[in-house]
């Protein structure tokens, strides 16, 4: 299983010493599929690798540097567009890690810009972004209504000339989810970075990453999310983390993430049965970078919708999506 | 995957896996003269996989993916499996190659200097490169020209030449059946047949050379020739590059240098024979 | 109000320029974008190279030392429009 190989290489870079060509091919395919190739390249900096790997890894490092630069530029553009509103704009996920210079951001794939703003500022933020050149991506009224009514964000917007997406959140989980994190408290405790922008406090960063991975997602990209969490945990105070997790209603999820992060990337941990299922899902990738264990992956896809929506609404939502040709990967 | 092959073309190594034997067997035979190291670390993985388990056996349809893929790529019929493999490799190069500036262009070399031809699909750049490759020029590639960011040289990427529709008979008549692949009828781009480049193109696929002339060919028009402004050339070349943005400032520097140093012309031509005469004349005058 | 607006260039927004024919290409590393501009945009950017804030009138006066700009109010309208376009691109910032 190449995902297991990837986890081992990230945890212990020296472990790549024994790999043959087929092992390397599996490792690289898995790292690309999990969007961890940049992270892997940084981890393997200074480790002796076969000559064919040197350009592959240096390409990945260059791509990661460009990702970070572009993400910070998008943040700069958002700061410029929203600067006059007088609201706190909190960077989330990869852009936040890059802006704060965190280890979790090193080599990380970033993609869209995610920001958190106070719910009462949503309309003003929407207007200001449109004035600065962002526009709606979806022209599907069902999706638009769904986002606005049930999700924790505006429908995604894309910048008309730069072609980059922004997701504007007002809380960190869909309103239909069972947990109800306190977004106002997260914004109040956020810490400043450059350009008048903010990032979450160290403990809230963990809570958010955990909510995104375990309470919200279908575990796509889970190995990367868990890598983030592993590094974010190092900056936290355990007591504050426990109290923040309780405040946001995510104590079991944070504990589970701590166990999984320790089991995958740290010194190890005792896993529950449920943890083991998640582990099996996260490691479901073969030597060609393909997802294996389709049934398990599909079960997590269904569950990710189930935990966010009441059953009847879920059925209606999936029916509407699938009729339009959408299929889980 | 059950059927697989590792293949080196120019500076890139591909690991191609397939759920079916036919595409891999066709690749192995048409690329017989290329390095096929079985134990190499590949730059890219290409996967030809069924769109679903049922589609592996019944009206088999291929989903092309790999390290880099397009979620909305249309599936292809198994009878076009060779084309799917070629498209899979092109996709990896287009989305993932970072070691050179990738220009969507054909290129041929003579006396240590390179002629680069760029244009839309149907412009004739592929056929022209194939024909010149049979007449004293070294064929370097019909799809991607690789511009070295430091030296400014063009490096070859001499994959199989993909000939479409009318070009098939024109070229097949000159090179003979032995170097032609199977006819892939009625693909999304019409009929396609692949041609194996001459031996020297493969043997020297590691050797680059400095560019001496840039042409914008256009097939199917009355013979004509125009100068093209440098700013327009720059814009057209950025549009013809899939990794210009990804490479950042080194690409800007290399491309502006290319535009300033390499003379360029747009040429229109009614037939391949006219084009060859025009190219040979321009080459004498300008390169 | 155009008359009181100030503009500046951030050192981090430095560009690499290359002239091709009568077009100037500007590569802006911070955004990874290549911009194609024509006169008087490169000249306006040059007036802000010291990083200090300047008004449209100040930029106009600096340009007028080297170029014949014609009637001042028309020239200032044009300079202001270019500056706002440059702000939208992120090459110039409101000061």
XYZ file of C-alpha atoms in Angstrom:
711
model
C 0.000 0.000 0.000
C 1.662 3.184 -1.160
C -0.282 5.448 1.244
C 1.349 3.607 4.139
C 4.712 4.156 2.450
C 3.949 7.852 2.223
C 3.011 8.110 5.885
C 6.216 6.309 6.825
C 8.350 8.612 4.661
C 6.770 11.709 6.206
C 7.197 10.385 9.729
C 10.702 9.089 9.192
C 12.399 10.481 6.051
C 15.408 8.169 6.487
C 13.048 5.213 5.891
C 13.198 5.853 2.128
C 16.745 4.484 2.034
C 15.603 0.953 1.214
C 13.155 1.804 -1.561
C 13.558 0.289 -5.028
C 12.232 1.920 -8.216
C 8.781 0.444 -7.788
C 8.646 1.637 -4.183
C 9.625 5.147 -5.247
C 7.055 5.146 -8.044
C 4.343 4.160 -5.579
C 5.498 6.755 -3.061
C 5.517 9.577 -5.620
C 2.140 8.561 -7.082
C 0.580 8.466 -3.605
C 2.156 11.774 -2.598
C 0.792 13.440 -5.745
C -2.656 11.889 -5.313
C -2.792 13.071 -1.684
C -1.371 16.466 -2.651
C 1.498 15.899 -0.276
C 4.297 15.884 -2.866
C 5.530 19.351 -1.828
C 5.473 18.393 1.834
C 7.346 15.180 1.029
C 9.916 17.120 -0.989
C 10.621 19.380 2.004
C 10.827 16.393 4.343
C 13.327 14.672 2.034
C 15.545 17.745 1.729
C 19.050 16.580 2.644
C 18.160 12.868 2.444
C 20.088 10.858 -0.157
C 17.754 9.802 -2.960
C 18.327 8.163 -6.381
C 19.326 10.717 -9.083
C 15.970 10.426 -10.888
C 14.248 11.749 -7.755
C 16.241 14.964 -7.488
C 14.425 16.853 -10.279
C 11.030 15.448 -9.233
C 11.492 16.726 -5.696
C 12.962 20.075 -6.683
C 10.038 20.651 -9.095
C 7.696 19.939 -6.193
C 9.498 22.429 -3.951
C 9.277 25.105 -6.656
C 5.574 24.419 -7.133
C 5.019 24.712 -3.399
C 6.873 28.025 -3.245
C 4.708 29.337 -6.056
C 1.553 28.075 -4.321
C 2.481 29.971 -1.184
C 3.333 33.139 -3.081
C 0.064 33.069 -5.010
C -1.971 32.283 -1.910
C -0.438 35.235 -0.105
C -1.138 37.424 -3.101
C -4.811 36.418 -3.045
C -4.882 37.222 0.670
C -3.332 40.599 -0.113
C -6.013 41.238 -2.733
C -8.780 40.275 -0.310
C -7.251 42.541 2.350
C -7.226 45.367 -0.169
C -10.854 44.741 -1.152
C -12.133 44.408 2.409
C -9.823 46.853 4.175
C -12.359 49.677 4.357
C -15.135 47.586 5.910
C -13.568 47.564 9.358
C -14.293 43.856 9.916
C -11.853 41.208 11.040
C -10.848 39.011 8.142
C -9.440 35.698 9.377
C -7.384 33.581 6.972
C -8.064 29.851 7.207
C -6.239 26.634 6.246
C -3.224 26.699 3.923
C -3.126 30.455 3.361
C -3.173 31.031 7.117
C -0.306 28.575 7.626
C 1.720 30.324 4.910
C 0.922 33.817 6.250
C 1.875 32.830 9.803
C 4.987 30.942 8.633
C 3.863 27.695 10.285
C 5.575 24.368 9.783
C 2.239 22.929 8.602
C 2.480 25.314 5.634
C 5.880 24.094 4.446
C 5.448 22.625 0.970
C 1.703 22.527 1.396
C -0.704 22.526 -1.509
C -3.022 25.496 -0.948
C -5.567 26.110 -3.678
C -8.520 28.366 -2.882
C -8.455 31.256 -0.452
C -10.653 30.569 2.596
C -11.580 33.407 4.922
C -13.771 33.636 8.014
C -15.706 36.847 8.671
C -18.424 37.754 11.199
C -21.839 36.532 10.052
C -23.311 40.036 10.298
C -20.665 41.304 7.824
C -21.455 38.726 5.130
C -23.564 41.013 2.953
C -21.005 43.830 3.061
C -18.162 41.396 2.316
C -20.061 39.977 -0.629
C -20.628 43.462 -2.038
C -17.018 44.533 -1.544
C -15.670 41.405 -3.245
C -17.981 41.863 -6.226
C -16.867 45.493 -6.480
C -13.243 44.304 -6.536
C -13.776 41.872 -9.412
C -14.898 38.572 -7.885
C -17.957 36.881 -9.366
C -20.150 33.830 -8.698
C -18.924 30.480 -9.983
C -22.207 28.582 -9.995
C -25.186 29.620 -11.993
C -27.263 26.766 -10.615
C -30.116 28.153 -8.475
C -30.397 24.906 -6.498
C -26.741 25.005 -5.467
C -26.902 28.702 -4.719
C -29.941 28.304 -2.458
C -28.354 25.251 -0.822
C -25.164 27.137 -0.002
C -26.932 30.141 1.364
C -29.467 28.213 3.414
C -27.411 25.354 4.759
C -23.719 25.773 4.309
C -21.229 27.741 6.332
C -20.133 29.909 3.491
C -21.172 32.022 0.546
C -21.337 30.138 -2.735
C -17.747 30.089 -4.061
C -16.607 33.122 -6.011
C -13.866 33.425 -8.587
C -11.879 36.487 -9.554
C -12.747 37.501 -13.096
C -9.190 38.258 -14.221
C -6.967 36.286 -11.844
C -9.089 33.130 -12.067
C -8.648 32.278 -8.379
C -11.400 31.195 -6.025
C -12.393 32.569 -2.656
C -14.612 30.849 -0.073
C -16.118 33.208 2.477
C -17.151 31.420 5.675
C -19.100 32.776 8.611
C -18.681 29.632 10.685
C -16.577 26.526 10.385
C -19.190 23.791 9.979
C -22.422 23.652 7.968
C -25.444 24.873 9.889
C -26.972 21.424 9.429
C -24.117 19.703 11.281
C -24.753 18.472 14.793
C -21.874 20.402 16.326
C -22.193 24.172 16.506
C -18.770 25.763 16.931
C -18.683 29.308 18.305
C -17.404 31.269 15.323
C -17.681 34.628 17.092
C -15.312 33.420 19.808
C -12.868 32.187 17.176
C -12.872 35.557 15.434
C -12.498 37.426 18.739
C -9.442 35.357 19.726
C -7.781 35.478 16.308
C -4.214 36.792 16.140
C -2.942 39.427 13.677
C -0.564 38.725 10.793
C 0.524 41.142 8.031
C -1.697 43.557 6.118
C -4.372 43.860 8.798
C -5.329 40.202 8.345
C -5.779 37.635 11.117
C -5.276 33.921 11.658
C -6.973 31.730 14.264
C -5.346 31.240 17.655
C -3.121 28.131 17.836
C -5.798 26.092 19.621
C -8.618 27.208 17.331
C -6.468 26.286 14.319
C -6.487 22.715 15.584
C -10.213 22.795 16.307
C -10.910 24.122 12.841
C -8.653 21.609 11.089
C -10.275 18.809 13.081
C -13.790 20.019 12.333
C -12.900 20.176 8.663
C -11.445 16.693 8.634
C -13.497 14.609 11.046
C -16.813 16.342 11.562
C -17.359 17.613 8.046
C -15.400 15.844 5.370
C -15.542 12.529 3.578
C -11.836 12.202 4.442
C -10.689 13.139 0.936
C -7.271 14.669 1.506
C -7.294 13.262 5.014
C -3.604 12.375 5.108
C -2.758 15.998 4.433
C -5.285 17.321 6.926
C -3.857 15.011 9.544
C -0.322 16.178 8.705
C -1.506 19.762 9.283
C -3.057 18.764 12.602
C 0.096 16.937 13.676
C 2.124 20.142 13.281
C -0.566 22.495 14.559
C -0.813 20.461 17.763
C 2.813 21.226 18.545
C 1.980 24.925 18.986
C -0.922 24.399 21.386
C -1.335 24.465 25.146
C -3.105 21.176 26.060
C -5.378 22.767 28.668
C -6.455 25.614 26.418
C -6.980 23.152 23.579
C -9.226 20.977 25.740
C -11.320 23.933 26.834
C -11.600 25.322 23.293
C -12.599 21.906 21.971
C -15.309 21.708 24.652
C -16.535 25.210 23.897
C -16.957 24.379 20.215
C -18.597 21.028 20.948
C -15.798 19.059 19.310
C -14.055 17.339 22.224
C -14.387 13.760 20.891
C -13.214 14.836 17.451
C -10.159 16.652 18.793
C -9.229 13.655 20.932
C -9.633 11.335 17.979
C -7.453 13.589 15.834
C -4.770 13.585 18.532
C -4.785 9.780 18.566
C -4.698 9.530 14.780
C -1.965 12.151 14.392
C 0.171 10.353 16.973
C -0.478 6.999 15.295
C 0.331 8.227 11.785
C 3.039 10.824 12.229
C 4.059 10.713 15.879
C 5.169 8.175 18.443
C 2.049 6.012 18.105
C -1.241 5.695 19.996
C -3.867 3.186 21.049
C -6.607 3.288 18.470
C -10.294 2.540 18.952
C -12.254 0.453 16.503
C -13.660 3.609 14.887
C -10.146 5.090 14.638
C -9.048 1.950 12.825
C -11.818 2.299 10.258
C -10.688 5.841 9.583
C -7.107 4.654 9.323
C -8.127 2.043 6.768
C -9.958 4.725 4.791
C -6.981 7.100 4.895
C -4.536 4.436 3.735
C -6.726 3.259 0.846
C -4.368 3.924 -2.055
C -2.336 1.494 -4.175
C 1.049 1.632 -5.884
C -0.469 3.421 -8.893
C -2.001 6.183 -6.782
C -5.502 4.709 -7.190
C -8.034 4.725 -4.406
C -8.733 1.183 -3.210
C -11.498 -0.080 -0.889
C -14.229 1.595 -2.904
C -16.999 0.500 -0.534
C -15.286 2.015 2.484
C -14.538 5.228 0.612
C -18.154 5.436 -0.525
C -19.377 4.786 3.013
C -17.390 7.776 4.220
C -18.743 9.885 1.366
C -22.314 9.047 2.421
C -21.462 9.595 6.059
C -19.984 13.012 5.357
C -23.340 14.094 4.007
C -25.270 12.180 6.678
C -23.552 13.954 9.550
C -24.206 17.330 8.004
C -27.835 16.860 7.039
C -31.025 15.358 8.363
C -31.803 12.142 6.407
C -34.686 13.412 4.324
C -32.774 16.473 3.253
C -29.774 14.295 2.463
C -31.849 12.087 0.191
C -33.229 15.109 -1.610
C -29.795 16.692 -1.957
C -28.071 13.587 -3.302
C -30.952 12.939 -5.683
C -30.692 16.456 -7.085
C -26.899 16.195 -7.433
C -26.875 12.720 -8.989
C -29.615 13.476 -11.442
C -27.261 16.138 -12.761
C -24.538 13.591 -13.280
C -22.551 14.221 -10.116
C -20.915 11.098 -8.721
C -18.665 10.615 -5.742
C -15.082 10.007 -6.886
C -1.979 -2.288 -12.740
C -2.088 -5.500 -14.697
C -0.540 -4.202 -17.924
C 2.192 -1.638 -17.820
C 5.197 -0.153 -19.547
C 7.869 2.384 -18.676
C 8.878 4.607 -21.547
C 11.401 7.417 -21.997
C 10.698 10.206 -24.496
C 13.210 13.041 -24.592
C 13.904 14.084 -20.992
C 10.710 12.554 -19.520
C 10.042 9.053 -18.213
C 6.474 7.748 -18.118
C 5.027 4.765 -16.279
C 1.884 3.761 -18.126
C -0.566 1.349 -16.548
C -3.610 -0.062 -18.268
C -6.541 -2.267 -17.312
C -6.428 -3.772 -20.817
C -3.487 -5.349 -22.710
C -4.011 -3.729 -26.144
C -2.915 -0.128 -25.496
C 0.302 -1.260 -23.766
C 1.104 -3.774 -26.517
C 0.638 -1.105 -29.203
C 2.828 1.341 -27.313
C 5.553 -1.252 -26.788
C 5.684 -2.015 -30.483
C 5.475 1.540 -31.855
C 7.991 2.805 -29.280
C 10.276 -0.222 -29.769
C 13.294 1.988 -30.578
C 12.864 4.122 -27.424
C 14.298 3.249 -24.013
C 11.835 1.083 -22.078
C 13.598 0.630 -18.725
C 11.658 -1.751 -16.528
C 13.206 -0.611 -13.256
C 13.271 3.190 -13.598
C 11.783 5.835 -11.364
C 9.264 7.589 -13.606
C 8.594 11.314 -13.755
C 4.907 10.616 -14.334
C 2.358 7.878 -13.867
C -0.372 7.518 -16.517
C -3.398 5.322 -15.866
C -5.854 3.966 -18.405
C -8.627 2.641 -16.247
C -12.249 1.621 -16.743
C -14.840 4.300 -16.001
C -16.577 1.586 -13.957
C -16.151 -2.126 -13.326
C -18.830 -2.944 -15.904
C -17.081 -0.775 -18.493
C -13.994 -2.894 -18.195
C -15.768 -5.661 -20.092
C -18.874 -4.311 -21.786
C -18.360 -1.587 -24.384
C -15.064 -0.890 -22.630
C -14.411 2.770 -22.093
C -11.165 4.271 -20.922
C -10.802 7.007 -18.356
C -7.445 8.745 -18.848
C -5.792 9.935 -15.667
C -2.609 9.676 -13.645
C -0.544 11.977 -11.474
C -2.311 14.836 -13.202
C -5.811 14.431 -14.534
C -8.866 16.331 -15.607
C -12.000 15.406 -13.674
C -14.208 16.089 -16.678
C -12.091 14.279 -19.289
C -14.436 12.420 -21.637
C -13.974 8.617 -21.638
C -12.673 7.004 -24.814
C -13.449 3.763 -26.583
C -10.953 0.909 -26.047
C -10.404 0.771 -29.808
C -8.756 4.208 -29.409
C -6.562 2.974 -26.575
C -3.303 4.022 -28.227
C -4.599 7.567 -28.578
C -5.705 7.462 -24.937
C -2.175 6.524 -23.864
C -0.696 9.335 -25.957
C -3.201 11.800 -24.525
C -2.401 10.577 -21.027
C 1.300 11.305 -21.538
C 0.542 14.705 -23.090
C -1.667 15.533 -20.131
C 1.141 14.819 -17.668
C 3.543 16.986 -19.645
C 1.054 19.814 -20.088
C 0.062 19.925 -16.419
C 3.168 18.682 -14.649
C 6.393 19.417 -16.546
C 8.512 22.097 -14.860
C 12.058 21.583 -16.176
C 11.576 23.594 -19.369
C 9.135 26.100 -20.750
C 6.661 23.996 -22.674
C 5.604 25.440 -26.016
C 2.741 23.869 -27.923
C 4.827 23.726 -31.076
C 6.533 21.355 -33.466
C 10.252 21.571 -34.095
C 12.904 20.288 -36.515
C 16.658 20.796 -36.603
C 19.225 21.271 -39.350
C 22.937 22.137 -39.043
C 22.610 22.504 -35.291
C 19.824 25.089 -35.415
C 16.129 24.673 -34.751
C 13.006 25.694 -36.637
C 10.027 26.064 -34.280
C 6.471 26.048 -35.634
C 3.483 26.921 -33.508
C -0.221 27.143 -34.206
C -3.625 25.742 -33.370
C -4.564 22.160 -34.066
C -5.130 21.970 -37.841
C -2.529 24.635 -38.635
C -0.365 22.003 -40.284
C 2.561 22.299 -37.871
C 2.529 18.577 -37.117
C 2.376 17.418 -40.727
C 4.997 19.953 -41.733
C 7.403 18.730 -39.056
C 6.763 15.129 -40.122
C 7.427 15.927 -43.796
C 10.565 17.957 -43.055
C 11.758 15.075 -40.879
C 11.778 12.925 -44.023
C 13.750 15.486 -46.061
C 17.046 16.126 -44.392
C 15.851 17.707 -41.167
C 15.961 16.052 -37.757
C 12.443 15.696 -36.353
C 12.354 16.951 -32.721
C 8.670 16.898 -31.877
C 5.211 17.559 -33.255
C 3.426 18.615 -30.074
C 5.746 20.158 -27.488
C 8.981 22.099 -27.937
C 10.908 22.382 -24.667
C 12.660 25.721 -24.159
C 15.581 25.484 -21.751
C 15.281 28.274 -19.186
C 19.028 28.821 -18.778
C 20.590 28.212 -22.187
C 17.651 29.184 -24.407
C 18.079 25.936 -26.388
C 15.132 23.910 -27.704
C 15.074 20.308 -26.490
C 13.349 17.489 -28.360
C 10.260 15.621 -27.234
C 9.946 13.264 -30.215
C 6.855 11.217 -29.371
C 4.939 9.492 -32.142
C 3.627 11.941 -34.717
C -0.132 12.154 -34.571
C -1.481 12.551 -38.094
C -5.077 13.506 -38.718
C -7.479 12.984 -41.608
C -5.999 14.092 -44.960
C -2.465 14.274 -43.575
C -2.505 10.503 -42.994
C -2.320 9.528 -46.658
C 0.115 12.310 -47.534
C 2.644 11.126 -44.950
C 1.974 7.363 -45.069
C 2.691 7.433 -48.803
C 6.159 8.824 -48.094
C 7.300 6.852 -45.056
C 5.783 3.437 -45.821
C 3.463 1.213 -43.793
C 6.242 -0.134 -41.587
C 6.430 3.098 -39.611
C 2.690 3.668 -39.323
C 0.430 2.720 -36.409
C -3.114 1.375 -36.662
C -5.866 3.572 -38.095
C -7.967 4.999 -35.268
C -11.178 5.841 -37.076
C -13.706 8.459 -35.997
C -12.050 9.810 -32.854
C -13.160 13.149 -31.431
C -10.552 14.743 -33.741
C -11.452 12.650 -36.781
C -9.317 9.786 -38.127
C -5.887 9.484 -36.551
C -2.805 7.435 -37.374
C 0.493 7.587 -35.546
C 3.848 7.642 -37.288
C 7.137 6.474 -35.806
C 9.842 9.153 -36.216
C 13.032 8.253 -38.104
C 15.814 6.533 -36.250
C 17.998 9.668 -35.906
C 15.154 11.539 -34.165
C 15.039 8.857 -31.472
C 18.774 8.270 -31.237
C 19.429 11.988 -30.697
C 16.430 12.749 -28.498
C 18.703 13.958 -25.710
C 20.310 16.649 -27.866
C 18.955 20.171 -27.991
C 20.012 23.076 -30.213
C 19.518 26.828 -30.392
C 16.355 28.143 -32.090
C 16.970 30.041 -35.343
C 13.501 30.650 -36.804
C 9.925 30.735 -35.511
C 7.012 30.170 -37.881
C 3.268 30.496 -37.427
C 2.007 28.184 -40.172
C -1.580 28.170 -41.454
C -2.677 25.388 -43.762
C -5.404 25.756 -46.378
C -4.927 29.381 -47.415
C -3.394 31.038 -50.482
C 0.374 31.321 -50.131
C 1.295 34.352 -48.073
C 3.949 35.494 -45.655
C 3.857 38.234 -42.991
C 6.067 39.666 -40.303
C 4.664 39.387 -36.775
C 5.273 42.003 -34.074
C 7.289 40.956 -31.027
C 4.545 41.794 -28.553
C 2.092 39.665 -30.522
C 4.605 36.811 -30.679
C 5.073 36.996 -26.930
C 1.338 36.887 -26.344
C 0.783 33.984 -28.734
C 3.617 31.999 -27.165
C 2.313 32.501 -23.625
C -1.039 31.257 -24.877
C 0.743 28.296 -26.482
C 2.446 27.382 -23.211
C 0.809 25.348 -20.464
C 3.461 26.062 -17.836
C 4.472 29.683 -18.454
C 2.574 30.876 -15.383
C 3.717 27.972 -13.214
C 7.392 28.617 -13.941
C 7.243 32.277 -12.955
C 10.025 34.756 -13.569
C 12.541 32.351 -15.186
C 9.912 31.669 -17.876
C 9.372 35.407 -18.391
C 13.107 35.923 -18.841
C 13.557 32.942 -21.171
C 10.531 33.756 -23.300
C 11.335 37.457 -23.735
C 14.862 36.472 -24.756
C 13.468 33.947 -27.245
C 11.136 36.564 -28.743
C 13.921 39.131 -29.081
C 16.526 36.746 -30.480
C 14.571 34.520 -32.856
C 13.245 35.936 -36.160
C 9.624 35.057 -36.866
C 7.160 34.911 -39.774
C 3.556 33.867 -40.275
C 3.102 31.724 -43.380
C -0.072 30.606 -45.160
C 0.046 27.729 -47.613
C -2.388 25.691 -49.689
C -0.502 22.355 -49.647
C 2.325 20.656 -47.802
C 4.577 20.844 -50.854
C 4.109 24.629 -51.069
C 4.853 24.897 -47.368
C 8.101 22.967 -47.649
C 9.305 25.210 -50.462
C 8.423 28.315 -48.430
C 10.123 26.992 -45.311
C 13.319 26.033 -47.150
C 13.469 29.492 -48.762
C 12.845 31.333 -45.483
C 15.429 29.171 -43.767
C 18.034 30.183 -46.370
C 17.185 33.871 -45.968
C 16.639 34.253 -42.251
C 18.135 31.510 -40.166
C -11.592 62.894 -4.281
C -8.944 62.528 -6.940
C -7.147 65.668 -5.829
C -6.409 64.379 -2.333
C -5.842 60.691 -3.078
C -2.289 59.497 -2.524
C -0.561 56.584 -4.195
C 2.581 54.658 -3.465
C 4.510 51.627 -4.631
C 5.441 48.895 -2.208
C 9.014 47.619 -2.460
C 7.584 44.079 -2.544
C 5.701 45.003 -5.714
C 8.858 45.643 -7.771
C 8.509 44.483 -11.371
C 10.881 43.232 -14.047
C 10.346 45.160 -17.278
C 11.066 44.202 -20.869
C 10.289 46.370 -23.906
C 9.103 44.624 -27.089
C 8.315 47.013 -29.941
C 6.234 49.792 -28.366
C 4.846 47.548 -25.642
C 6.383 47.130 -22.209
C 5.985 43.805 -20.448
C 5.994 43.939 -16.668
C 6.562 40.773 -14.677
C 5.274 41.111 -11.115
C 6.808 38.288 -9.039
C 4.496 38.773 -6.075
C 1.391 37.898 -8.085
C 3.114 35.847 -10.774
C 1.314 37.980 -13.367
C 2.701 39.421 -16.593
C 1.173 42.740 -17.611
C 1.392 44.326 -21.067
C 1.342 48.099 -20.862
C 2.076 51.068 -23.096
C 3.210 54.607 -22.472
C 2.528 56.474 -20.172
C 2.073 53.585 -17.705
C 5.775 52.657 -17.340
C 6.615 56.361 -16.920
C 3.959 56.767 -14.182
C 5.344 53.736 -12.351
C 8.844 55.203 -12.581
C 7.693 58.346 -10.764
C 6.704 56.211 -7.762
C 9.869 54.144 -7.610
C 11.106 55.823 -4.400
C 8.207 54.216 -2.470
C 6.953 57.486 -1.021
C 3.315 58.632 -1.337
C 2.414 60.999 -4.165
C -0.749 62.675 -5.414
C -1.910 62.776 -9.022
C -0.795 66.429 -9.190
C 2.675 65.581 -7.895
C 3.068 62.724 -10.364
C 1.888 65.021 -13.142
C 4.463 67.649 -12.195
C 7.295 65.125 -12.082
C 6.305 63.748 -15.505
C 5.973 67.260 -16.938
C 9.681 67.859 -16.331
C 10.582 65.232 -18.961
C 7.499 65.032 -21.202
C 5.157 67.391 -22.971
C 1.832 66.471 -21.356
C -0.485 69.062 -22.929
C -3.310 70.662 -20.915
C -2.807 69.854 -17.230
C -6.400 68.922 -16.310
C -6.732 66.432 -19.178
C -3.348 64.925 -18.419
C -4.232 64.633 -14.719
C -7.507 62.842 -15.504
C -5.607 60.367 -17.618
C -2.934 59.841 -14.966
C -5.611 59.313 -12.308
C -7.373 56.717 -14.458
C -4.098 54.843 -15.024
C -3.297 54.935 -11.313
C -6.665 53.458 -10.392
C -6.181 50.712 -12.967
C -2.736 50.021 -11.468
C -4.282 49.869 -7.991
C -6.774 47.271 -9.250
C -3.849 45.198 -10.593
C -1.995 45.525 -7.300
C 1.051 47.267 -8.812
C 0.271 50.517 -6.998
C -1.352 50.929 -3.585
C -3.478 53.667 -2.105
C -1.296 55.498 0.432
